[in-house]
Amino acid sequence: MEYTNVLKFGGTSVGNAQRIQAVAALVSRDDVPKIVVLSAMSGTTNSLVEIADHLYRGRRQEALDVIRDMEINYLIVNSELFSTSKYIREGKEFLQTIFTYLRSFVNKEFYPLQEKAVVAQGEIISTTLMHYYLQEQEIPSTLISALDFMRIDKDGEPDYFYIKQNLHRLLADPSAGRLVITQGFVCRNAQGEIDNLKRGGSDYSAAIIGGILNVAEIQIWTDIDGLHNNDPRHVKNTRPVRLLSFDEAAELAYFGAKILHPSSIQPAKRASVPVRLKNTLNPADEGTLIDKDSPACDFKAVAAKDDITAVKIKSSNMLLAYGFVRTVFEIFEAWKTPIDMIATSEVAISLTIDDTRHLDRIVKELERYGTIEVEHALSIICVVGDFRADTPGVIARALHALREIPLRIVSYGASEHSVSLLVRQADKQRALVALGRALFDNE
Ligand code: ASP
Ligand code: MG
């Protein structure tokens, strides 16, 4: 069967019995052949990480306490989800096997790798409960285990050859129908052991599956109408952006629009499969479509990233010297600290980082080359729009909107579709509102 769509639902979209029921209704309202990828119910992965951490540190009682709390919560979900005694019983029996399995780790030595097996249970639970619920509703569906096809290689990258072969094999089975459910996040590693695609990895699972099956659309379902043109937590009257290119979406995602992990949709971009962000609470809304191209438009959206630190290196030796920038960058590289923004003049370099774990050591080494100034509590404002060199004046409008706000660094010219501006965190809200008013009629 040709599958048309991949639909991924995040933790809050399956966060309680009513939400699971709503997702079941949503995925079965039409006959479009689809693969449904589920996250764990919200909070579950955190609890499982906590359990693994307790076990690793030998805190058996604490681990048992978290397991018990989780079990109580799931038994409530089970009784609210199902309405027939048959499925209440089957759900309970299934949950019992999961919690017995989790308890089986308590009196054994705990190896770091077992953490992955523990953490995988969240998605195994959510998909199994969904599958049972669909059965109870007499909606035909097939559950395939991500452990049977999703795999990473020894570098932690998706093993596309393996995944493709095995996914096609499972879907070619005559029993696989129009509605297939599987786990996000969960996979095996090169040794065949249970592993995962890192926190938030369900989007990545959906993009990998959708790319391999070359579906018409990958849908990421969350609790908001797509990506907004400004940060709804700080600005009123924001609106969803209807169309973005993959590159524009990546910039926005990196700079704070929390809705999507930037690298998670790379497999979709590679396969040129469009990704649509949809809202479970408002399914009629078209959401945001992320596609190969999007029409150039002066301004599309702004987003901000907090807790940025700026480091300024002033050196008289930099005058006419070469190799200075390299020396500076090598120090950050040696401390595995990524640099986000850079500005240079004849005598100084200003740059920003958000990982300050090694800042003291970095500063110490930089001091050999000049005077160092460090400023904390800054925000990067990312403005996504059309900043090609042959469309003059666009940046002027953004800067004009910010005329009353002190700017630390302006980064223009590296990307054709974004400009980054460094401001004090204390000015961030004002900056977002000012940009929103001038560019998008936000308030
Ligand atoms: N359940 C996993 C997590 O919380 C994966 C995901 O939700 O995308 O990180
Ligand atoms: Mg998630």
Short mmCIF file of C-alpha atoms and ligand atoms in Angstrom, two decimals:
data_model
loop_
_atom_site.label_atom_id
_atom_site.label_comp_id
_atom_site.label_asym_id
_atom_site.label_seq_id
_atom_site.Cartn_x
_atom_site.Cartn_y
_atom_site.Cartn_z
CA MET A 1 0.00 0.00 0.00
CA GLU A 2 1.16 3.54 -0.71
CA TYR A 3 1.02 5.65 2.43
CA THR A 4 -0.01 9.26 1.87
CA ASN A 5 0.78 10.87 5.21
CA VAL A 6 2.82 10.48 8.36
CA LEU A 7 1.14 12.05 11.40
CA LYS A 8 3.19 12.57 14.56
CA PHE A 9 1.51 13.44 17.87
CA GLY A 10 3.54 14.91 20.73
CA GLY A 11 3.33 14.15 24.43
CA THR A 12 0.59 16.62 25.32
CA SER A 13 -1.50 15.56 22.31
CA VAL A 14 -1.72 12.09 23.91
CA GLY A 15 -1.39 13.48 27.46
CA ASN A 16 -4.50 11.91 29.00
CA ALA A 17 -7.30 9.47 28.17
CA GLN A 18 -9.48 12.14 26.52
CA ARG A 19 -6.60 13.35 24.37
CA ILE A 20 -5.82 9.78 23.24
CA GLN A 21 -9.48 9.39 22.30
CA ALA A 22 -9.39 12.67 20.37
CA VAL A 23 -6.29 11.57 18.44
CA ALA A 24 -7.96 8.24 17.64
CA ALA A 25 -10.96 10.11 16.21
CA LEU A 26 -8.68 12.41 14.25
CA VAL A 27 -6.63 9.67 12.60
CA SER A 28 -9.66 7.59 11.70
CA ARG A 29 -11.90 10.34 10.31
CA ASP A 30 -10.84 9.62 6.73
CA ASP A 31 -9.52 6.65 4.73
CA VAL A 32 -6.21 8.22 3.73
CA PRO A 33 -3.50 5.57 4.26
CA LYS A 34 -1.31 6.88 7.04
CA ILE A 35 1.44 6.10 9.52
CA VAL A 36 0.82 7.49 13.00
CA VAL A 37 3.92 8.16 15.11
CA LEU A 38 3.37 8.75 18.82
CA SER A 39 5.46 10.27 21.59
CA ALA A 40 5.14 9.08 25.16
CA MET A 41 2.38 10.71 27.21
CA SER A 42 3.73 14.02 28.54
CA GLY A 43 5.81 13.61 31.69
CA THR A 44 6.43 9.92 31.13
CA THR A 45 9.89 10.15 29.53
CA ASN A 46 11.03 12.45 32.34
CA SER A 47 9.80 9.95 34.94
CA LEU A 48 11.55 7.08 33.13
CA VAL A 49 14.80 9.06 32.99
CA GLU A 50 14.40 9.68 36.72
CA ILE A 51 13.87 5.96 37.38
CA ALA A 52 16.97 5.05 35.38
CA ASP A 53 18.97 7.70 37.22
CA HIS A 54 17.88 6.36 40.63
CA LEU A 55 18.74 2.82 39.56
CA TYR A 56 22.12 3.89 38.25
CA ARG A 57 22.93 5.52 41.56
CA GLY A 58 21.69 2.54 43.56
CA ARG A 59 18.69 4.40 45.00
CA ARG A 60 16.34 1.45 44.79
CA GLN A 61 13.54 2.75 46.99
CA GLU A 62 13.40 6.06 45.12
CA ALA A 63 13.18 4.18 41.83
CA LEU A 64 10.35 2.02 43.19
CA ASP A 65 8.51 5.14 44.38
CA VAL A 66 8.57 6.73 40.93
CA ILE A 67 7.52 3.43 39.32
CA ARG A 68 4.58 3.18 41.73
CA ASP A 69 3.41 6.76 41.06
CA MET A 70 3.59 6.15 37.34
CA GLU A 71 1.68 2.91 37.65
CA ILE A 72 -1.11 4.57 39.63
CA ASN A 73 -1.42 7.29 36.99
CA TYR A 74 -1.51 4.81 34.14
CA LEU A 75 -4.14 2.69 35.84
CA ILE A 76 -6.32 5.81 36.00
CA VAL A 77 -5.69 6.51 32.31
CA ASN A 78 -6.57 2.88 31.58
CA SER A 79 -9.90 3.07 33.39
CA GLU A 80 -10.81 6.37 31.72
CA LEU A 81 -9.71 5.33 28.25
CA PHE A 82 -11.63 2.09 27.83
CA SER A 83 -15.33 1.55 28.30
CA THR A 84 -15.60 -2.24 28.02
CA SER A 85 -14.48 -4.68 30.69
CA LYS A 86 -12.57 -6.67 28.06
CA TYR A 87 -10.28 -3.78 27.16
CA ILE A 88 -10.02 -2.45 30.72
CA ARG A 89 -8.69 -5.90 31.60
CA GLU A 90 -6.38 -6.16 28.56
CA GLY A 91 -5.02 -2.67 29.17
CA LYS A 92 -4.38 -3.51 32.80
CA GLU A 93 -2.61 -6.75 31.92
CA PHE A 94 -0.43 -4.93 29.43
CA LEU A 95 0.46 -2.22 31.96
CA GLN A 96 1.27 -4.92 34.48
CA THR A 97 3.86 -6.44 32.11
CA ILE A 98 5.46 -3.01 31.63
CA PHE A 99 5.66 -2.21 35.34
CA THR A 100 6.85 -5.71 36.19
CA TYR A 101 9.58 -5.23 33.59
CA LEU A 102 10.57 -1.86 35.12
CA ARG A 103 10.67 -3.40 38.60
CA SER A 104 12.84 -6.24 37.29
CA PHE A 105 15.77 -3.81 37.10
CA VAL A 106 15.58 -2.85 40.74
CA ASN A 107 17.45 -5.74 42.32
CA LYS A 108 20.04 -6.19 39.60
CA GLU A 109 23.16 -4.28 38.76
CA PHE A 110 22.17 -1.41 36.48
CA TYR A 111 24.21 -0.73 33.34
CA PRO A 112 24.14 2.63 31.56
CA LEU A 113 22.76 0.96 28.41
CA GLN A 114 19.71 -0.28 30.29
CA GLU A 115 18.63 3.31 30.64
CA LYS A 116 17.64 3.20 26.98
CA ALA A 117 15.45 0.14 27.52
CA VAL A 118 13.76 1.84 30.47
CA VAL A 119 13.20 5.12 28.62
CA ALA A 120 11.73 3.36 25.56
CA GLN A 121 8.74 2.14 27.60
CA GLY A 122 6.96 5.50 27.34
CA GLU A 123 6.36 5.23 23.62
CA ILE A 124 5.66 1.50 23.90
CA ILE A 125 2.88 2.30 26.39
CA SER A 126 1.30 5.16 24.42
CA THR A 127 1.21 3.25 21.13
CA THR A 128 -0.15 0.07 22.72
CA LEU A 129 -2.91 1.93 24.56
CA MET A 130 -3.81 3.73 21.32
CA HIS A 131 -3.89 0.44 19.43
CA TYR A 132 -6.14 -1.19 22.05
CA TYR A 133 -8.43 1.82 22.06
CA LEU A 134 -8.80 1.70 18.27
CA GLN A 135 -9.60 -2.01 18.55
CA GLU A 136 -12.22 -1.29 21.17
CA GLN A 137 -13.76 1.26 18.80
CA GLU A 138 -13.60 -1.37 16.02
CA ILE A 139 -11.33 0.81 13.94
CA PRO A 140 -8.87 -1.42 12.06
CA SER A 141 -5.22 -0.53 12.72
CA THR A 142 -1.81 -2.19 12.83
CA LEU A 143 0.88 -1.59 15.44
CA ILE A 144 4.44 -2.00 14.17
CA SER A 145 7.35 -1.84 16.57
CA ALA A 146 9.98 0.82 15.90
CA LEU A 147 12.43 -1.71 17.35
CA ASP A 148 11.84 -3.82 14.23
CA PHE A 149 12.89 -1.16 11.72
CA MET A 150 14.28 2.07 13.24
CA ARG A 151 18.04 1.86 13.64
CA ILE A 152 21.06 4.11 14.10
CA ASP A 153 24.58 3.27 12.92
CA LYS A 154 27.75 3.37 14.99
CA ASP A 155 27.95 7.16 14.55
CA GLY A 156 24.43 7.58 15.90
CA GLU A 157 23.07 8.50 12.45
CA PRO A 158 19.95 6.85 11.01
CA ASP A 159 20.88 3.69 9.11
CA TYR A 160 18.73 4.53 6.09
CA PHE A 161 19.48 1.32 4.23
CA TYR A 162 18.38 -0.85 7.13
CA ILE A 163 15.37 1.29 7.99
CA LYS A 164 14.12 1.37 4.42
CA GLN A 165 14.46 -2.36 3.91
CA ASN A 166 12.73 -3.26 7.15
CA LEU A 167 10.02 -0.63 7.02
CA HIS A 168 9.06 -1.75 3.51
CA ARG A 169 9.13 -5.38 4.64
CA LEU A 170 6.77 -4.69 7.57
CA LEU A 171 4.42 -2.55 5.50
CA ALA A 172 4.31 -5.09 2.67
CA ASP A 173 2.74 -7.58 5.05
CA PRO A 174 -0.88 -8.08 4.00
CA SER A 175 -2.00 -7.46 7.58
CA ALA A 176 -0.68 -3.88 7.49
CA GLY A 177 -3.73 -1.77 6.73
CA ARG A 178 -4.46 1.87 6.05
CA LEU A 179 -3.82 2.94 9.63
CA VAL A 180 -0.40 1.98 10.98
CA ILE A 181 0.83 3.05 14.42
CA THR A 182 4.41 3.10 15.62
CA GLN A 183 6.63 4.60 18.31
CA GLY A 184 8.59 7.79 17.81
CA PHE A 185 11.98 8.28 19.51
CA VAL A 186 12.67 4.54 20.00
CA CYS A 187 15.23 2.68 17.88
CA ARG A 188 18.02 0.12 17.99
CA ASN A 189 21.72 0.86 17.69
CA ALA A 190 24.34 -0.77 15.46
CA GLN A 191 24.66 -3.63 17.97
CA GLY A 192 20.92 -4.24 17.90
CA GLU A 193 20.41 -2.93 21.45
CA ILE A 194 17.51 -0.67 22.38
CA ASP A 195 18.46 2.96 21.90
CA ASN A 196 16.75 6.25 21.08
CA LEU A 197 16.95 9.30 18.83
CA LYS A 198 17.60 11.64 21.79
CA ARG A 199 15.09 13.75 23.69
CA GLY A 200 12.39 15.18 21.48
CA GLY A 201 13.32 12.61 18.84
CA SER A 202 9.79 11.68 17.81
CA ASP A 203 9.72 14.45 15.20
CA TYR A 204 12.92 12.96 13.84
CA SER A 205 11.30 9.50 13.65
CA ALA A 206 8.37 10.96 11.72
CA ALA A 207 10.66 12.78 9.29
CA ILE A 208 12.79 9.67 8.70
CA ILE A 209 9.71 7.51 8.04
CA GLY A 210 8.04 10.14 5.85
CA GLY A 211 11.23 10.71 3.87
CA ILE A 212 11.76 6.99 3.23
CA LEU A 213 8.15 6.37 2.22
CA ASN A 214 8.18 9.59 0.21
CA VAL A 215 4.75 10.51 1.51
CA ALA A 216 2.79 13.54 0.32
CA GLU A 217 3.02 15.26 3.71
CA ILE A 218 4.49 14.76 7.18
CA GLN A 219 2.27 16.30 9.83
CA ILE A 220 3.60 17.27 13.25
CA TRP A 221 0.62 17.71 15.58
CA THR A 222 1.07 19.87 18.69
CA ASP A 223 -1.00 22.32 20.74
CA ILE A 224 -0.56 25.51 18.75
CA ASP A 225 -1.59 26.61 15.25
CA GLY A 226 1.82 26.12 13.68
CA LEU A 227 4.76 28.48 13.95
CA HIS A 228 3.70 31.99 14.87
CA ASN A 229 5.13 35.19 13.43
CA ASN A 230 6.16 36.30 16.92
CA ASP A 231 6.47 34.80 20.39
CA PRO A 232 2.93 34.38 21.79
CA ARG A 233 4.34 34.37 25.34
CA HIS A 234 5.54 37.96 24.97
CA VAL A 235 3.47 39.52 22.22
CA LYS A 236 -0.28 39.68 21.67
CA ASN A 237 -2.09 39.10 18.43
CA THR A 238 0.55 36.86 16.86
CA ARG A 239 -0.50 34.85 13.83
CA PRO A 240 0.59 31.52 12.38
CA VAL A 241 2.95 31.74 9.43
CA ARG A 242 1.32 29.79 6.60
CA LEU A 243 4.34 28.91 4.50
CA LEU A 244 8.04 28.65 5.29
CA SER A 245 11.01 27.12 3.52
CA PHE A 246 13.04 24.45 5.31
CA ASP A 247 15.87 26.93 5.85
CA GLU A 248 13.59 29.60 7.29
CA ALA A 249 12.01 27.05 9.61
CA ALA A 250 15.44 25.88 10.77
CA GLU A 251 16.47 29.44 11.69
CA LEU A 252 13.26 30.04 13.61
CA ALA A 253 13.44 26.71 15.38
CA TYR A 254 17.02 27.31 16.42
CA PHE A 255 16.23 30.78 17.67
CA GLY A 256 13.60 29.91 20.15
CA ALA A 257 10.41 28.93 18.35
CA LYS A 258 10.19 25.84 20.56
CA ILE A 259 7.69 24.02 18.42
CA LEU A 260 10.13 21.98 16.37
CA HIS A 261 13.69 20.80 16.82
CA PRO A 262 15.75 22.33 13.99
CA SER A 263 17.57 19.21 12.85
CA SER A 264 14.55 16.98 13.30
CA ILE A 265 13.11 17.64 9.88
CA GLN A 266 16.35 17.29 7.90
CA PRO A 267 15.29 13.87 6.52
CA ALA A 268 12.12 15.50 5.17
CA LYS A 269 14.13 18.29 3.57
CA ARG A 270 16.47 15.73 1.99
CA ALA A 271 13.58 13.81 0.48
CA SER A 272 11.70 17.03 -0.41
CA VAL A 273 8.68 15.94 1.59
CA PRO A 274 6.73 18.91 2.95
CA VAL A 275 6.14 19.12 6.71
CA ARG A 276 2.96 20.61 8.11
CA LEU A 277 2.62 21.77 11.72
CA LYS A 278 -0.94 21.21 12.93
CA ASN A 279 -2.91 21.85 16.12
CA THR A 280 -4.69 18.94 17.82
CA LEU A 281 -6.94 21.44 19.64
CA ASN A 282 -7.92 23.12 16.37
CA PRO A 283 -7.64 20.50 13.62
CA ALA A 284 -9.48 22.62 11.05
CA ASP A 285 -6.69 25.20 11.00
CA GLU A 286 -4.30 24.65 8.10
CA GLY A 287 -1.27 25.26 10.36
CA THR A 288 2.19 26.00 8.95
CA LEU A 289 3.51 24.32 5.84
CA ILE A 290 7.29 23.92 5.58
CA ASP A 291 8.31 23.18 2.03
CA LYS A 292 11.26 23.30 -0.37
CA ASP A 293 10.56 26.82 -1.51
CA SER A 294 8.44 29.52 -0.08
CA PRO A 295 7.60 32.79 -1.77
CA ALA A 296 9.94 35.63 -0.82
CA CYS A 297 8.22 38.02 1.53
CA ASP A 298 9.81 41.00 3.28
CA PHE A 299 9.16 39.69 6.78
CA LYS A 300 7.83 36.34 7.92
CA ALA A 301 8.52 35.95 11.60
CA VAL A 302 10.70 36.85 14.55
CA ALA A 303 11.88 34.67 17.42
CA ALA A 304 14.24 35.17 20.34
CA LYS A 305 16.75 33.03 22.17
CA ASP A 306 17.68 33.95 25.75
CA ASP A 307 20.64 33.37 28.07
CA ILE A 308 23.19 34.44 25.52
CA THR A 309 26.66 35.56 26.58
CA ALA A 310 28.80 37.93 24.52
CA VAL A 311 32.59 37.82 24.60
CA LYS A 312 34.58 40.73 23.20
CA ILE A 313 38.30 40.39 22.47
CA LYS A 314 40.14 43.66 21.89
CA SER A 315 43.68 43.44 20.64
CA SER A 316 46.02 46.00 19.23
CA ASN A 317 47.95 43.11 17.66
CA MET A 318 45.02 42.31 15.46
CA LEU A 319 45.78 45.36 13.37
CA LEU A 320 46.86 44.06 9.95
CA ALA A 321 47.52 40.61 11.37
CA TYR A 322 46.28 37.37 9.94
CA GLY A 323 45.59 34.22 11.91
CA PHE A 324 44.06 36.13 14.81
CA VAL A 325 40.50 35.01 14.13
CA ARG A 326 41.71 31.44 13.81
CA THR A 327 43.53 31.65 17.15
CA VAL A 328 40.39 32.90 18.85
CA PHE A 329 38.13 30.28 17.25
CA GLU A 330 40.51 27.47 18.10
CA ILE A 331 40.18 28.30 21.78
CA PHE A 332 36.39 27.97 21.61
CA GLU A 333 36.77 24.81 19.57
CA ALA A 334 39.15 23.25 22.08
CA TRP A 335 36.48 23.79 24.74
CA LYS A 336 33.75 22.43 22.45
CA THR A 337 31.80 25.67 22.75
CA PRO A 338 29.78 26.64 19.67
CA ILE A 339 29.76 30.27 18.55
CA ASP A 340 26.47 31.74 17.30
CA MET A 341 27.07 35.35 16.19
CA ILE A 342 30.29 37.10 15.21
CA ALA A 343 31.21 40.70 14.46
CA THR A 344 34.72 41.88 13.69
CA SER A 345 36.49 45.22 13.37
CA GLU A 346 40.14 46.03 12.79
CA VAL A 347 40.91 45.76 16.48
CA ALA A 348 38.24 43.60 18.05
CA ILE A 349 36.06 40.52 17.72
CA SER A 350 32.69 40.22 19.41
CA LEU A 351 30.96 36.88 19.49
CA THR A 352 28.20 35.09 21.34
CA ILE A 353 27.85 31.69 22.96
CA ASP A 354 25.05 30.06 24.89
CA ASP A 355 27.03 27.29 26.55
CA THR A 356 29.05 28.96 29.31
CA ARG A 357 30.26 25.83 31.08
CA HIS A 358 33.88 26.47 30.08
CA LEU A 359 33.74 30.25 29.91
CA ASP A 360 36.26 30.83 32.71
CA ARG A 361 38.89 28.68 31.03
CA ILE A 362 38.17 30.21 27.63
CA VAL A 363 38.55 33.74 29.00
CA LYS A 364 41.80 32.82 30.71
CA GLU A 365 43.25 31.61 27.41
CA LEU A 366 41.89 34.56 25.44
CA GLU A 367 43.52 36.99 27.87
CA ARG A 368 46.87 36.09 26.34
CA TYR A 369 45.76 37.85 23.16
CA GLY A 370 44.00 40.99 24.36
CA THR A 371 41.51 42.57 26.72
CA ILE A 372 38.39 40.53 27.29
CA GLU A 373 34.91 41.80 28.12
CA VAL A 374 32.08 39.42 28.96
CA GLU A 375 28.42 40.36 29.09
CA HIS A 376 25.68 37.98 30.22
CA ALA A 377 21.89 38.04 30.05
CA LEU A 378 21.57 38.85 26.38
CA SER A 379 19.06 37.67 23.78
CA ILE A 380 19.44 36.99 20.10
CA ILE A 381 16.48 38.21 18.09
CA CYS A 382 16.17 36.40 14.78
CA VAL A 383 14.20 38.14 12.04
CA VAL A 384 13.23 35.86 9.15
CA GLY A 385 12.46 37.57 5.88
CA ASP A 386 13.92 38.40 2.49
CA PHE A 387 17.40 39.80 3.05
CA ARG A 388 18.97 39.22 -0.34
CA ALA A 389 21.50 41.86 -1.24
CA ASP A 390 19.44 43.00 -4.21
CA THR A 391 16.37 43.81 -2.12
CA PRO A 392 17.66 46.88 -0.31
CA GLY A 393 15.82 48.61 2.47
CA VAL A 394 14.37 45.56 4.17
CA ILE A 395 16.87 45.60 7.00
CA ALA A 396 16.34 49.34 7.39
CA ARG A 397 12.73 48.70 8.34
CA ALA A 398 13.72 46.19 11.01
CA LEU A 399 16.37 48.49 12.42
CA HIS A 400 14.03 51.47 12.33
CA ALA A 401 11.53 49.51 14.43
CA LEU A 402 14.30 48.97 16.99
CA ARG A 403 15.54 52.57 16.98
CA GLU A 404 14.98 52.99 20.74
CA ILE A 405 16.62 49.74 21.77
CA PRO A 406 20.38 49.38 22.26
CA LEU A 407 21.77 46.80 19.84
CA ARG A 408 24.94 44.90 20.74
CA ILE A 409 25.62 43.02 17.49
CA VAL A 410 23.86 43.00 14.13
CA SER A 411 24.48 40.04 11.84
CA TYR A 412 23.44 40.73 8.27
CA GLY A 413 24.74 39.19 5.08
CA ALA A 414 25.45 35.59 6.07
CA SER A 415 21.94 34.37 5.43
CA GLU A 416 19.63 35.60 2.70
CA HIS A 417 16.60 34.86 4.81
CA SER A 418 17.52 35.96 8.28
CA VAL A 419 19.12 38.72 10.28
CA SER A 420 20.19 38.27 13.91
CA LEU A 421 20.29 41.08 16.43
CA LEU A 422 21.82 40.94 19.88
CA VAL A 423 20.01 42.86 22.63
CA ARG A 424 19.96 42.84 26.41
CA GLN A 425 17.54 40.23 27.70
CA ALA A 426 15.84 43.02 29.64
CA ASP A 427 15.04 44.68 26.29
CA LYS A 428 13.87 41.50 24.55
CA GLN A 429 10.16 41.90 25.18
CA ARG A 430 10.26 45.53 24.03
CA ALA A 431 12.20 44.51 20.92
CA LEU A 432 9.73 41.74 20.02
CA VAL A 433 6.78 44.06 20.52
CA ALA A 434 8.41 46.86 18.50
CA LEU A 435 9.25 44.50 15.64
CA GLY A 436 5.84 42.89 15.84
CA ARG A 437 4.06 46.26 15.64
CA ALA A 438 6.13 47.53 12.77
CA LEU A 439 6.27 44.37 10.72
CA PHE A 440 3.20 42.23 11.51
CA ASP A 441 0.52 44.29 13.28
CA ASN A 442 1.15 42.42 16.52
CA GLU A 443 0.46 44.33 19.72
N1 ASP B 1 9.24 11.06 24.53
C1 ASP B 1 10.50 11.59 24.08
C2 ASP B 1 10.84 12.83 24.86
O1 ASP B 1 10.10 13.26 25.70
C3 ASP B 1 10.53 11.85 22.61
C4 ASP B 1 9.59 12.91 22.13
O2 ASP B 1 8.62 13.25 22.79
O3 ASP B 1 9.80 13.41 21.02
O4 ASP B 1 11.90 13.37 24.65
MG MG B 2 7.97 16.07 22.28
#
